Coordinates of C-alpha atoms and ligand atoms in Angstrom, one line a residue:
X1 CA -0.4 0.1 0.3
X2 CA 2.4 2.6 0.9
X3 CA 4.7 1.7 -2.9
X4 CA 1.0 2.3 -4.4
X5 CA 1.1 5.7 -2.4
X6 CA 2.3 8.2 -5.0
X7 CA 0.6 6.5 -8.1
X8 CA -2.6 7.0 -5.5
X9 CA -2.1 10.3 -4.6
X10 CA -0.9 11.2 -9.2
X11 CA -4.2 9.6 -10.2
X12 CA -6.0 11.2 -7.5
X13 CA -4.7 14.5 -8.9
X14 CA -5.6 14.0 -12.2
X15 CA -8.8 12.7 -11.7
X16 CA -9.5 16.7 -9.8
X17 CA -7.4 17.6 -12.8
X18 CA -10.4 19.6 -15.5
X19 CA -12.5 20.1 -12.3
X20 CA -10.0 22.7 -10.5
X21 CA -8.0 23.6 -13.7
X22 CA -8.2 26.8 -15.5
X23 CA -8.9 25.8 -19.9
X24 CA -5.6 26.7 -20.8
X25 CA -3.8 23.7 -18.3
X26 CA -6.7 21.4 -19.0
X27 CA -5.3 22.1 -22.7
X28 CA -1.9 21.5 -21.6
X29 CA -1.6 18.6 -19.5
X30 CA -4.6 17.1 -23.1
X31 CA -1.0 17.5 -24.9
X32 CA 1.5 15.6 -21.7
X33 CA -1.0 13.6 -22.1
X34 CA -0.8 12.3 -25.9
X35 CA 2.7 13.2 -25.9
X36 CA 3.3 10.7 -23.8
X37 CA 1.7 7.9 -24.8
X38 CA 3.5 7.9 -27.9
X39 CA 6.8 8.7 -25.9
X40 CA 5.7 4.7 -23.4
X41 CA 6.3 3.4 -26.5
X42 CA 10.3 4.7 -27.7
X43 CA 10.8 4.1 -23.6
X44 CA 9.7 0.7 -24.4
X45 CA 11.7 0.7 -27.8
X46 CA 14.6 3.1 -27.4
X47 CA 15.1 2.8 -23.4
X48 CA 14.4 -0.3 -22.7
X49 CA 15.0 -2.4 -25.9
X50 CA 17.7 -0.1 -27.1
X51 CA 16.3 0.5 -30.8
X52 CA 16.2 4.5 -31.5
X53 CA 13.3 5.7 -33.6
X54 CA 12.6 9.2 -35.1
X55 CA 9.6 8.4 -37.0
X56 CA 7.2 7.6 -34.4
X57 CA 5.4 10.7 -35.7
X58 CA 5.3 8.9 -38.5
X59 CA 2.9 6.5 -36.8
X60 CA 0.7 9.3 -34.5
X61 CA 0.5 10.4 -38.0
X62 CA -0.9 7.4 -39.3
X63 CA -3.5 6.8 -36.9
X64 CA -4.5 10.6 -37.0
X65 CA -5.1 10.3 -40.8
X66 CA -7.0 7.3 -41.2
X67 CA -9.9 8.2 -38.9
X68 CA -9.7 11.8 -40.0
X69 CA -10.3 10.3 -43.6
X70 CA -12.5 7.4 -42.9
X71 CA -14.5 9.3 -41.5
X72 CA -15.0 12.7 -42.6
X73 CA -14.9 11.1 -46.2
X74 CA -17.5 7.9 -45.7
X75 CA -18.4 8.7 -42.0
X76 CA -17.6 5.6 -41.0
X77 CA -17.8 5.3 -36.6
X78 CA -14.8 6.4 -34.9
X79 CA -14.3 3.9 -32.6
X80 CA -14.0 1.7 -35.6
X81 CA -11.5 3.8 -37.7
X82 CA -9.1 3.6 -34.4
X83 CA -9.0 -0.4 -35.1
X84 CA -8.5 -0.1 -38.8
X85 CA -6.3 2.8 -38.3
X86 CA -4.9 0.7 -36.1
X87 CA -4.8 -2.7 -38.5
X88 CA -3.4 -0.2 -40.9
X89 CA -0.3 1.0 -38.8
X90 CA 1.1 -2.5 -37.3
X91 CA 1.1 -3.3 -41.0
X92 CA 3.0 -0.2 -42.1
X93 CA 4.6 -1.0 -38.8
X94 CA 5.4 -4.3 -39.9
X95 CA 7.2 -3.5 -42.9
X96 CA 9.0 -1.0 -42.3
X97 CA 10.1 -3.1 -38.7
X98 CA 10.9 -5.7 -41.2
X99 CA 13.1 -3.6 -43.3
X100 CA 15.1 -1.2 -40.8
X101 CA 15.5 -3.0 -37.8
X102 CA 17.9 -5.4 -39.5
X103 CA 20.3 -3.0 -39.9
X104 CA 22.7 -2.1 -36.5
X105 CA 24.5 0.9 -35.9
X106 CA 23.8 4.2 -37.2
X107 CA 22.4 2.5 -39.7
X108 CA 19.1 2.1 -38.0
X109 CA 17.9 5.3 -36.4
X110 CA 18.9 7.0 -40.1
X111 CA 16.5 4.2 -41.4
X112 CA 13.9 5.7 -39.1
X113 CA 14.0 9.1 -40.1
X114 CA 14.3 8.4 -44.1
X115 CA 10.7 6.9 -43.9
X116 CA 9.4 9.3 -41.3
X117 CA 10.5 11.9 -43.5
X118 CA 8.3 9.5 -46.7
X119 CA 5.5 9.0 -44.6
X120 CA 5.3 13.0 -43.5
X121 CA 5.2 14.6 -47.2
X122 CA 2.8 11.5 -48.0
X123 CA 0.6 12.6 -45.8
X124 CA 1.9 16.7 -47.1
X125 CA 0.9 15.0 -50.9
X126 CA -2.1 13.0 -51.3
X127 CA -4.8 15.4 -53.0
X128 CA -7.6 13.2 -51.1
X129 CA -5.9 13.9 -47.3
X130 CA -6.7 17.4 -48.4
X131 CA -3.3 18.1 -49.0
X132 CA -0.9 20.5 -46.6
X133 CA -4.2 22.4 -45.4
X134 CA -5.2 18.6 -43.9
X135 CA -9.0 18.0 -43.1
X136 CA -11.3 19.5 -41.3
X137 CA -14.5 18.5 -39.4
X138 CA -13.9 15.5 -37.7
X139 CA -17.0 14.0 -35.4
X140 CA -16.4 13.7 -31.4
X141 CA -16.1 10.4 -29.8
X142 CA -18.9 9.3 -27.7
X143 CA -18.2 7.1 -24.7
X144 CA -20.7 4.5 -24.1
X145 CA -23.1 7.6 -25.1
X146 CA -21.2 11.3 -22.9
X147 CA -20.5 12.5 -26.1
X148 CA -16.5 14.3 -25.8
X149 CA -16.7 17.8 -26.9
X150 CA -14.8 19.9 -24.8
X151 CA -11.8 18.9 -24.4
X152 CA -11.8 18.7 -20.5
X153 CA -14.0 15.7 -21.6
X154 CA -11.6 14.4 -24.1
X155 CA -9.0 15.1 -20.9
X156 CA -10.0 11.3 -18.9
X157 CA -10.7 9.8 -22.3
X158 CA -6.5 10.0 -22.8
X159 CA -5.2 9.6 -19.0
X160 CA -7.3 7.0 -19.5
X161 CA -5.1 5.5 -22.2
X162 CA -2.3 7.3 -20.6
X163 CA -2.6 4.8 -17.4
X164 CA -3.7 1.7 -19.3
X165 CA 0.0 1.9 -21.4
X166 CA 1.4 2.3 -18.5
X167 CA 0.8 -0.5 -16.8
X168 CA 0.5 -3.0 -19.8
X169 CA 4.2 -1.7 -20.8
X170 CA 5.1 -2.1 -16.6
X171 CA 3.6 -5.9 -17.0
X172 CA 4.5 -6.6 -20.2
X173 CA 8.5 -6.2 -18.8
X174 CA 7.8 -7.9 -15.4
X175 CA 7.5 -11.2 -16.9
X176 CA 9.1 -13.8 -19.3
X177 CA 9.2 -12.0 -22.9
X178 CA 10.4 -8.6 -21.3
X179 CA 13.1 -10.4 -19.7
X180 CA 13.6 -11.4 -23.1
X181 CA 13.3 -7.5 -23.7
X182 CA 15.5 -6.3 -21.5
X183 CA 18.0 -8.0 -22.6
X184 CA 17.6 -6.5 -26.3
X185 CA 19.8 -3.9 -25.5
X186 CA 24.0 -5.3 -24.1
X187 CA 22.7 -9.2 -24.0
X188 CA 21.5 -10.4 -27.3
X189 CA 24.3 -13.2 -27.9
X190 CA 23.0 -14.7 -24.2
X191 CA 20.1 -13.9 -24.6
X192 CA 19.9 -15.9 -28.5
X193 CA 21.7 -18.9 -26.6
X194 CA 19.0 -18.9 -24.1
X195 CA 16.8 -19.6 -26.8
X196 CA 15.2 -16.2 -27.7
X197 CA 14.2 -15.2 -30.2
X198 CA 15.8 -10.9 -30.6
X199 CA 14.2 -10.8 -34.5
X200 CA 11.0 -11.4 -33.2
X201 CA 11.6 -9.8 -29.6
X202 CA 12.5 -6.0 -31.7
X203 CA 9.3 -7.0 -33.9
X204 CA 7.1 -7.2 -31.4
X205 CA 8.9 -4.0 -29.6
X206 CA 9.2 -2.0 -32.4
X207 CA 5.1 -2.9 -33.4
X208 CA 4.3 -1.8 -29.1
X209 CA 5.3 0.8 -30.0
X210 CA 3.5 2.7 -33.5
X211 CA 0.5 0.3 -32.3
X212 CA 0.9 3.1 -29.0
X213 CA 2.2 6.6 -31.4
X214 CA -1.3 5.5 -33.6
X215 CA -3.8 5.4 -31.0
X216 CA -2.3 8.9 -29.8
X217 CA -3.0 9.4 -33.0
X218 CA -6.1 8.9 -33.2
X219 CA -6.8 10.4 -29.8
X220 CA -5.5 13.9 -31.4
X221 CA -8.1 13.9 -34.2
X222 CA -10.9 14.1 -32.2
X223 CA -9.6 16.5 -29.4
X224 CA -8.1 18.8 -32.1
X225 CA -11.3 17.8 -34.8
X226 CA -8.7 18.9 -38.1
X227 CA -5.3 17.3 -39.0
X228 CA -2.9 18.6 -41.2
X229 CA 0.5 16.9 -41.2
X230 CA 2.6 19.9 -39.2
X231 CA 2.8 17.6 -36.2
X232 CA 3.7 14.0 -37.7
X233 CA 6.6 15.5 -39.3
X234 CA 10.1 14.6 -37.9
X235 CA 11.0 17.5 -35.8
X236 CA 8.3 16.3 -34.2
X237 CA 9.5 12.4 -33.9
X238 CA 12.5 14.0 -32.4
X239 CA 10.8 15.5 -30.0
X240 CA 9.5 12.4 -28.9
X241 CA 12.9 11.3 -28.8
X242 CA 13.3 13.9 -26.9
X243 CA 10.7 13.1 -24.0
X244 CA 11.4 9.9 -23.5
X245 CA 15.5 10.6 -23.0
X246 CA 15.4 13.3 -21.0
X247 CA 11.9 11.6 -18.6
X248 CA 14.5 8.2 -18.0
X249 CA 15.4 6.1 -21.1
X250 CA 14.6 2.8 -19.1
X251 CA 11.7 3.6 -17.1
X252 CA 8.1 3.8 -18.5
X253 CA 6.6 6.4 -16.0
X254 CA 9.8 8.3 -16.9
X255 CA 7.3 8.8 -20.2
X256 CA 5.3 10.8 -18.6
X257 CA 7.7 13.2 -16.9
X258 CA 9.8 13.9 -20.2
X259 CA 6.1 14.9 -21.5
X260 CA 5.0 17.0 -19.0
X261 CA 8.6 18.5 -18.8
X262 CA 9.0 19.2 -22.3
X263 CA 5.9 20.5 -23.6
X264 CA 5.8 22.7 -20.2
X265 CA 9.1 24.1 -20.4
X266 CA 8.8 25.0 -24.4
X267 CA 4.8 26.7 -24.0
X268 CA 7.0 28.4 -21.0
X269 CA 9.9 29.6 -23.3
X270 CA 7.6 30.4 -26.3
X271 CA 5.9 33.1 -24.2
X272 CA 8.2 34.0 -22.2
X273 CA 11.5 34.5 -24.6
X274 CA 10.2 37.5 -27.2
X275 CA 9.9 39.0 -24.0
X276 CA 13.0 39.0 -22.3
X277 CA 14.4 38.7 -26.3
X278 CA 12.5 42.1 -26.9
X279 CA 12.2 40.1 -30.8
X280 CA 10.5 36.6 -32.0
X281 CA 11.4 33.9 -33.0
X282 CA 12.1 29.9 -32.8
X283 CA 14.7 31.0 -29.6
X284 CA 12.9 28.0 -27.5
X285 CA 14.6 25.7 -30.2
X286 CA 17.7 27.0 -28.9
X287 CA 18.0 26.6 -25.0
X288 CA 15.6 23.6 -25.7
X289 CA 19.1 22.2 -27.6
X290 CA 21.6 23.3 -24.4
X291 CA 19.0 21.3 -22.5
X292 CA 18.9 18.0 -23.5
X293 CA 22.9 18.3 -23.7
X294 CA 23.2 19.0 -20.0
X295 CA 20.7 16.5 -18.9
X296 CA 22.6 14.1 -21.7
X297 CA 25.3 14.8 -20.2
X298 CA 24.2 15.7 -16.1
X299 CA 22.1 12.4 -16.1
X300 CA 22.2 10.3 -18.6
X301 CA 19.6 7.3 -17.4
X302 CA 17.4 10.7 -17.8
X303 CA 15.3 13.0 -14.6
X304 CA 12.7 9.8 -13.3
X305 CA 15.5 8.1 -11.6
X306 CA 16.4 11.5 -9.5
X307 CA 12.6 11.6 -8.8
X308 CA 13.4 7.7 -7.8
X309 CA 15.2 8.9 -4.4
X310 CA 11.9 11.5 -3.2
X311 CA 10.0 8.0 -3.7
X312 CA 9.6 5.0 -1.2
X313 CA 12.8 3.0 -1.7
X314 CA 12.7 0.2 -4.0
X315 CA 14.7 -3.6 -3.4
X316 CA 14.6 -5.7 -6.2
X317 CA 13.0 -8.9 -3.5
X318 CA 10.0 -10.0 -5.1
X319 CA 8.1 -12.9 -4.2
X320 CA 8.2 -16.8 -5.6
X321 CA 5.5 -18.2 -5.4
X322 CA 5.5 -22.3 -4.4
X323 CA 4.9 -23.4 -7.9
X324 CA 4.8 -27.5 -9.2
X325 CA 7.9 -28.3 -11.0
X326 CA 7.6 -27.2 -14.1
X327 CA 8.4 -30.7 -16.7
X328 CA 11.5 -32.2 -17.4
X329 CA 13.3 -33.7 -20.9
X330 CA 13.2 -37.1 -20.7
X331 CA 16.7 -38.0 -19.8
X332 CA 18.5 -39.2 -22.2
X333 CA 20.8 -42.6 -21.4
X334 CA 24.1 -43.2 -20.0
X335 CA 26.2 -43.5 -22.9
X336 CA 24.4 -41.7 -25.5
X337 CA 26.8 -39.8 -27.4
X338 CA 24.6 -36.0 -27.3
X339 CA 28.2 -34.3 -29.1
X340 CA 29.5 -35.0 -31.7
X341 CA 31.7 -33.1 -33.8
X342 CA 34.2 -34.0 -36.4
X343 CA 36.8 -32.0 -38.3
X344 CA 35.4 -28.6 -37.2
X345 CA 37.4 -25.3 -38.2
X346 CA 36.9 -21.9 -37.7
X347 CA 38.7 -19.0 -39.3
X348 CA 38.3 -15.8 -38.9
X349 CA 40.3 -14.0 -41.8
X350 CA 43.1 -15.4 -42.0
X351 CA 44.0 -16.2 -38.4
X352 CA 42.4 -19.8 -38.3
X353 CA 40.9 -20.2 -34.7
X354 CA 40.5 -23.7 -35.1
X355 CA 41.9 -26.0 -37.2
X356 CA 40.5 -29.7 -37.6
X357 CA 39.2 -30.1 -34.5
X358 CA 36.9 -33.4 -33.0
X359 CA 35.4 -34.2 -29.8
X360 CA 32.2 -35.9 -28.4
X361 CA 30.7 -35.5 -25.9
X362 CA 28.2 -38.6 -23.3
X363 CA 25.2 -38.3 -21.3
X364 CA 26.9 -38.9 -17.9
X365 CA 30.7 -37.8 -18.7
X366 CA 32.6 -35.1 -18.0
X367 CA 35.0 -34.4 -21.0
X368 CA 37.0 -31.3 -20.2
X369 CA 39.2 -29.3 -23.4
X370 CA 42.3 -27.3 -21.9
X371 CA 45.4 -26.0 -23.3
X372 CA 46.7 -22.6 -23.5
X373 CA 45.6 -19.3 -23.6
X374 CA 44.1 -18.4 -27.4
X375 CA 44.3 -21.6 -28.1
X376 CA 40.5 -21.9 -29.6
X377 CA 38.7 -23.3 -26.7
X378 CA 36.4 -20.6 -25.9
X379 CA 35.9 -20.2 -30.4
X380 CA 35.2 -23.9 -30.7
X381 CA 32.5 -23.6 -27.7
X382 CA 30.9 -20.5 -29.9
X383 CA 31.1 -22.7 -32.9
X384 CA 29.1 -25.8 -31.2
X385 CA 26.3 -23.8 -29.2
X386 CA 26.1 -22.0 -32.6
X387 CA 26.0 -18.4 -31.7
X388 CA 29.3 -18.2 -33.5
X389 CA 28.8 -21.0 -36.2
X390 CA 31.9 -23.2 -37.6
X391 CA 33.3 -22.4 -40.6
X392 CA 33.9 -25.9 -41.7
X393 CA 32.9 -29.4 -40.5
X394 CA 30.0 -31.4 -39.1
X395 CA 29.0 -31.5 -35.5
X396 CA 25.9 -33.7 -34.9
X397 CA 23.7 -32.7 -31.4
X398 CA 21.5 -35.6 -30.3
X399 CA 21.7 -36.8 -33.5
X400 CA 20.6 -34.2 -35.9
X401 CA 23.6 -31.3 -37.8
X402 CA 23.4 -28.5 -36.5
X403 CA 24.3 -27.0 -39.3
X404 CA 21.0 -25.9 -40.6
X405 CA 20.0 -23.8 -36.9
X406 CA 20.7 -21.1 -34.3
X407 CA 21.5 -21.3 -31.4
X408 CA 18.0 -21.3 -30.1
X409 CA 17.1 -23.6 -31.9
X410 CA 19.6 -25.7 -30.3
X411 CA 19.2 -23.9 -27.2
X412 CA 15.8 -25.6 -28.1
X413 CA 16.9 -28.9 -27.9
X414 CA 18.3 -29.2 -25.0
X415 CA 22.5 -27.8 -25.0
X416 CA 23.0 -24.8 -22.7
X417 CA 26.6 -23.0 -21.8
X418 CA 28.0 -20.0 -19.3
X419 CA 30.3 -17.7 -21.3
X420 CA 33.9 -17.0 -21.0
X421 CA 33.6 -13.7 -20.0
X422 CA 29.7 -13.7 -18.0
X423 CA 27.3 -12.3 -19.9
X424 CA 24.4 -11.3 -17.3
X425 CA 22.0 -8.3 -17.3
X426 CA 23.6 -6.4 -14.1
X427 CA 20.8 -4.2 -12.9
X428 CA 18.8 -7.5 -12.9
X429 CA 18.7 -9.0 -9.9
X430 CA 19.9 -12.8 -10.0
X431 CA 16.3 -14.7 -10.0
X432 CA 15.5 -12.6 -13.2
X433 CA 18.7 -13.1 -14.6
X434 CA 18.4 -17.5 -13.8
X435 CA 14.5 -16.7 -15.3
X436 CA 15.9 -15.9 -18.8
X437 CA 17.2 -19.4 -18.7
X438 CA 14.2 -20.9 -18.2
X439 CA 12.9 -19.0 -21.3
X440 CA 12.2 -22.1 -23.8
X441 CA 10.3 -23.7 -21.0
X442 CA 7.6 -21.4 -21.0
X443 CA 5.2 -19.7 -23.7
X444 CA 3.0 -17.0 -22.7
X445 CA 3.0 -14.1 -25.3
X446 CA 3.3 -10.1 -25.4
X447 CA -0.5 -9.7 -24.8
X448 CA -1.1 -12.7 -22.1
X449 CA 1.6 -10.9 -19.9
X450 CA 0.7 -6.9 -20.7
X451 CA -2.8 -8.8 -18.9
X452 CA -1.6 -10.9 -16.5
X453 CA -2.7 -13.6 -17.2
X454 CA 0.5 -15.3 -16.7
X455 CA 1.0 -15.3 -13.6
X456 CA 0.8 -18.9 -13.3
X457 CA 3.2 -19.7 -15.8
X458 CA 5.2 -17.4 -14.5
X459 CA 5.5 -18.3 -11.1
X460 CA 6.3 -22.0 -12.4
X461 CA 9.1 -20.7 -14.1
X462 CA 10.8 -18.5 -11.6
X463 CA 9.8 -20.9 -8.7
X464 CA 12.4 -23.2 -11.2
X465 CA 14.5 -19.9 -11.1
X466 CA 15.1 -19.6 -8.0
X467 CA 15.6 -23.7 -7.6
X468 CA 18.6 -23.5 -9.2
X469 CA 20.1 -20.7 -7.5
X470 CA 20.2 -22.7 -5.0
X471 CA 21.2 -25.1 -6.0
X472 CA 24.1 -23.4 -7.4
X473 CA 24.2 -21.9 -3.6
X474 CA 23.5 -18.4 -4.8
X475 CA 20.5 -18.3 -2.2
X476 CA 21.5 -15.5 -0.1
X477 CA 22.0 -13.2 -3.6
X478 CA 18.8 -14.2 -4.8
X479 CA 17.9 -10.4 -5.2
X480 CA 21.1 -8.3 -5.7
X481 CA 21.6 -7.2 -8.2
X482 CA 23.4 -9.4 -10.2
X483 CA 26.1 -7.3 -10.9
X484 CA 27.4 -6.6 -8.2
X485 CA 28.7 -10.0 -6.9
X486 CA 32.4 -11.2 -7.3
X487 CA 32.6 -12.1 -10.4
X488 CA 33.5 -15.8 -9.7
X489 CA 29.9 -15.5 -8.0
X490 CA 28.4 -14.2 -11.6
X491 CA 30.1 -17.1 -13.2
X492 CA 27.6 -19.9 -10.4
X493 CA 25.5 -17.3 -12.2
X494 CA 25.3 -18.2 -15.4
X495 CA 25.6 -21.9 -14.1
X496 CA 22.3 -21.6 -12.5
X497 CA 21.0 -19.7 -15.9
X498 CA 21.9 -22.6 -17.9
X499 CA 20.7 -25.3 -15.5
X500 CA 17.0 -22.7 -15.9
X501 CA 16.7 -24.3 -19.5
X502 CA 16.8 -28.5 -18.7
X503 CA 19.4 -28.7 -20.9
X504 CA 20.9 -32.4 -21.4
X505 CA 24.1 -30.7 -22.7
X506 CA 26.2 -28.3 -20.9
X507 CA 29.3 -26.2 -22.0
X508 CA 31.3 -24.4 -19.3
X509 CA 33.9 -21.9 -19.9
X510 CA 35.8 -21.2 -16.6
X511 CA 33.0 -21.6 -14.5
X512 CA 35.8 -22.2 -11.9
X513 CA 38.0 -19.0 -12.4
X514 CA 37.8 -16.6 -9.5
X515 CA 36.3 -18.9 -7.1
X516 CA 37.9 -19.2 -3.5
X517 CA 39.2 -23.7 -2.5
X518 CA 35.9 -24.1 -0.6
X519 CA 33.4 -22.5 -3.8
X520 CA 35.8 -24.5 -6.7
X521 CA 34.8 -27.7 -4.1
X522 CA 31.4 -27.2 -3.6
X523 CA 31.6 -26.6 -8.0
X524 CA 32.7 -29.8 -8.1
X525 CA 30.6 -31.4 -5.9
X526 CA 27.5 -30.1 -8.6
X527 CA 28.9 -30.7 -11.9
X528 CA 29.5 -34.5 -9.9
X529 CA 25.4 -35.1 -9.2
X530 CA 24.9 -33.0 -12.4
X531 CA 26.6 -35.8 -14.0
X532 CA 25.5 -38.6 -11.9
X533 CA 21.9 -37.4 -13.4
X534 CA 22.5 -38.7 -16.1
X535 CA 24.0 -34.9 -17.9
X536 CA 26.5 -34.8 -20.7
X537 CA 29.5 -31.9 -19.1
X538 CA 32.1 -30.0 -22.1
X539 CA 33.9 -27.9 -19.4
X540 CA 36.9 -25.9 -19.9
X541 CA 39.5 -24.8 -17.0
X542 CA 42.3 -23.9 -16.3
X543 CA 42.3 -25.3 -12.7
X544 CA 44.5 -28.7 -13.3
X545 CA 43.3 -30.4 -10.0
X546 CA 39.5 -29.1 -11.2
X547 CA 39.6 -30.8 -14.1
X548 CA 42.1 -34.1 -13.1
X549 CA 39.3 -34.6 -10.3
X550 CA 37.0 -34.3 -12.2
X551 CA 36.9 -34.7 -15.8
X552 CA 36.0 -38.7 -17.2
X553 CA 38.4 -37.7 -20.4
X554 CA 40.1 -35.6 -21.3
X555 CA 40.9 -33.4 -25.1
X556 CA 43.8 -31.0 -25.0
X557 CA 43.8 -28.1 -27.4
X558 CA 47.4 -26.1 -28.6
X559 CA 47.3 -23.1 -31.7
X560 CA 43.9 -24.7 -32.3
X561 CA 44.2 -27.8 -33.2
X562 CA 43.7 -30.8 -30.8
X563 CA 47.4 -32.6 -29.6
X564 CA 46.1 -34.9 -27.5
X565 CA 42.7 -37.1 -26.2
X566 CA 42.4 -39.3 -23.1
X567 CA 41.9 -40.0 -20.0
X568 CA 43.5 -37.4 -17.2
X569 CA 46.1 -40.2 -16.6
X570 CA 47.1 -40.6 -19.9
X571 CA 46.9 -37.2 -21.1
X572 CA 48.8 -35.6 -18.2
X573 CA 51.6 -38.3 -19.3
X574 CA 51.5 -37.2 -22.8
X575 CA 55.0 -35.5 -23.7
X576 CA 52.6 -33.2 -26.5
X577 CA 50.7 -32.5 -23.7
X578 CA 54.2 -31.6 -21.6
X579 CA 55.8 -29.9 -23.3
X580 CA 52.6 -27.4 -24.3
X581 CA 52.4 -26.3 -21.3
X582 CA 55.6 -26.3 -19.7
X583 CA 57.9 -25.9 -23.4
X584 CA 58.2 -22.1 -22.5
X585 CA 59.7 -23.1 -18.3
X586 CA 61.7 -25.6 -19.6
Ligands
ADP601 P1 41.2 -19.6 -25.6 O1 39.3 -20.0 -25.2 O2 41.2 -21.1 -26.1 O3 41.1 -18.4 -25.2 P2 39.8 -18.5 -27.9 O4 39.2 -19.1 -28.5 O5 38.9 -17.2 -26.9 O6 41.1 -19.2 -27.3 O7 40.7 -17.2 -28.8 C1 41.4 -18.6 -29.8 C2 41.9 -17.7 -30.9 O8 41.1 -16.7 -32.3 C3 43.0 -16.1 -30.3 O9 43.9 -16.1 -31.5 C4 41.6 -14.8 -30.3 O10 42.5 -13.6 -30.2 C5 41.2 -15.4 -31.2 N1 39.3 -14.7 -32.1 C6 38.4 -15.4 -31.5 N2 37.1 -14.1 -31.8 C7 37.7 -14.4 -32.2 C8 36.7 -12.8 -32.7 N3 35.5 -12.9 -32.8 N4 37.3 -11.7 -34.2 C9 38.9 -13.0 -34.4 N5 39.2 -13.5 -33.8 C10 38.9 -13.9 -32.8
MG602 MG1 38.6 -19.6 -23.5

C-alpha cells in the first residue's frame, strides 16, 4: 500500500484536474497525455530495447489521418476507425520493421529518419488527405453515450489511455517476454543462446511502439477535430525521442515526466523568451537544445531516477510463489553420444582459431577441453553452440546436424552454456537473470503478459529459477543485482541460468575462475551430481587439480588443434601435453 501511495495520489490529482484547472492548463495536460502515450512506446523501444527511432511521429500521423479521412469522407464510426488505424499502422510497422530493424548501429536511426520523412510528405501530398491544408470537420467521440465535446471531457479518455499503456507495458516488462526484451540491449548474444528469438522480440517492441503512437494520433484527431501534416513531421519525431530520453530511458513513468517537462518548458520558453529578448523567433529551440545536452551530460538515465530517490525505496526483492515444478526433458540414457563434432575449422579472416577439431561428449560424462590461453577453446564453444558458427566441419547434437540451426534452435534441443566473459544483465536481479535461462520452458506471449494472464506460468518459471539458484548455493544473493556480485559468483549465476533451461548437455567455459577453494569444491560436487543425473558436461578450465579430479576424458588443444585426447592420467603423461604446458619454461 505504501509503495502504491505515490501512484494513488497521482491518479487522484489527475482525476480532479479538469474540475479545478483553467482551460489552458487542461489543454496543456491533454497534450502531455497525448505525447506521453507515444513516449511510453519509445521508452520500450529505445530506452529498454536499445532501438532508436526518430520516426514515431509518422505513426501518430497514420492513426490521425486514418480516422480523419474515414470519418469525414465515409462517415465511419471513430471506434471502427481506431481499429482500422491500428491494423494499418501494424501493417506499415511490420513492413518498415522488417526492413530497418536488420540494420545495426547508426543505420537504424537513419532508416527511421528516412521513412519518417517519407510518410510525412505522403500526408502532405496526397490529394484526398487534403494536402498541406489537411482535413477538417472530424466528428467527436462518444464513450458509452457520453459525447466528449470539450477538452475537459476528452481529458479523461486521454489519461485513461496513458495509465493503461503504462500499466500494460510495466506488466509486459515484468514477464518472460519482458526479460527477453530487456536482454536486447547489451545481452542479445546471451539471449539467443538461451533460446530467445531476438529479431522477433525487436519486431514486437517496434510494433507496440507504433501502435501506441497510432492510438495517440487517433485521440489527437478527435480532440483537435482537424489534422494537417505539421505535427507528424520529423521535428516532432525528434521531440518524442527527447521526451523519452529526458524522462528516463529505461523507466516507463519517465515517459510522462519527459512529456510533461518538455511540453511545459517549450510553452514557457515560447511565452517568455520573446519578451525577455525583445524580439520574436524560435528561440525556444535553441534553449531547448542546450538543455538537452545538459541533461544528457548530467543525467544519462534521464530525470526519472532522480525522482525515484524521493519515492519509497524499492528493492529487487519480490515474492517467489510456491509453484509446481516445470516439466522436464526425457533424460538421455548414460553413454548416449550427445555431441559429436568432427573436423571443425573456424577462421577469423586469416587466423585459423580452430583447425580440424574433433570431440564428442556422452550423457553422464564430464569431458574437459584444456589448453593454453588462445588455443581456441572458447571459439570451439561458440561453434558448437552456434553463437559464432564453424566455417567448416560437422557438428551433430543428439544425432542431428546443427549446420542449419541458429543458437536458439540448438538451445531448444537441450544444449546450454555459460560464457567465459560473463554475460549477465547487471541491473537485473540474480533471480531474473536465471529466469532468462528458463525462457523456452514457458510460452505465454506479449499480450498475456500485458494483461497479467501469465501469472501461473510466471510463478513456475521464477520458482524454477529460484530452485537452480539454491542448487548452486547462491540463495542469499537471489535478489541482489547480478552486477553487484563477485566475478566468481557471477560465473555461478551463469551456471544456474544454463541449468534453468533443463539441458542434457552443458557447456561451461572456465566456471571455476575466480572462485575460492571452498567454492571450487562446491562446484565440483555440483558437477558430479549433474553427471550422476545423466547430464553431459563439456568443461573448459585452467585449474588442473579441478579438471583432473573431475573429468572422465580430456581433450587438449594448442594453436587451434587437438594435440591429445584420453583419460586424465594418460593425457597428463603425454609428452606433447607437457611440452605445450611447460614448453616455454624448460
Ligand atoms: P581460448 O578460449 O582457448 O583462450 P579463444 O577461442 O578465445 O581461445 O581464441 C582463439 C584465437 O581466436 C585467439 O587468437 C583469438 O584472438 C581469436 N579469436 C577469438 N574470437 C575471435 C573473433 N571474434 N574475431 C577474431 N579473432 C578471434
Ligand atoms: Mg577462452
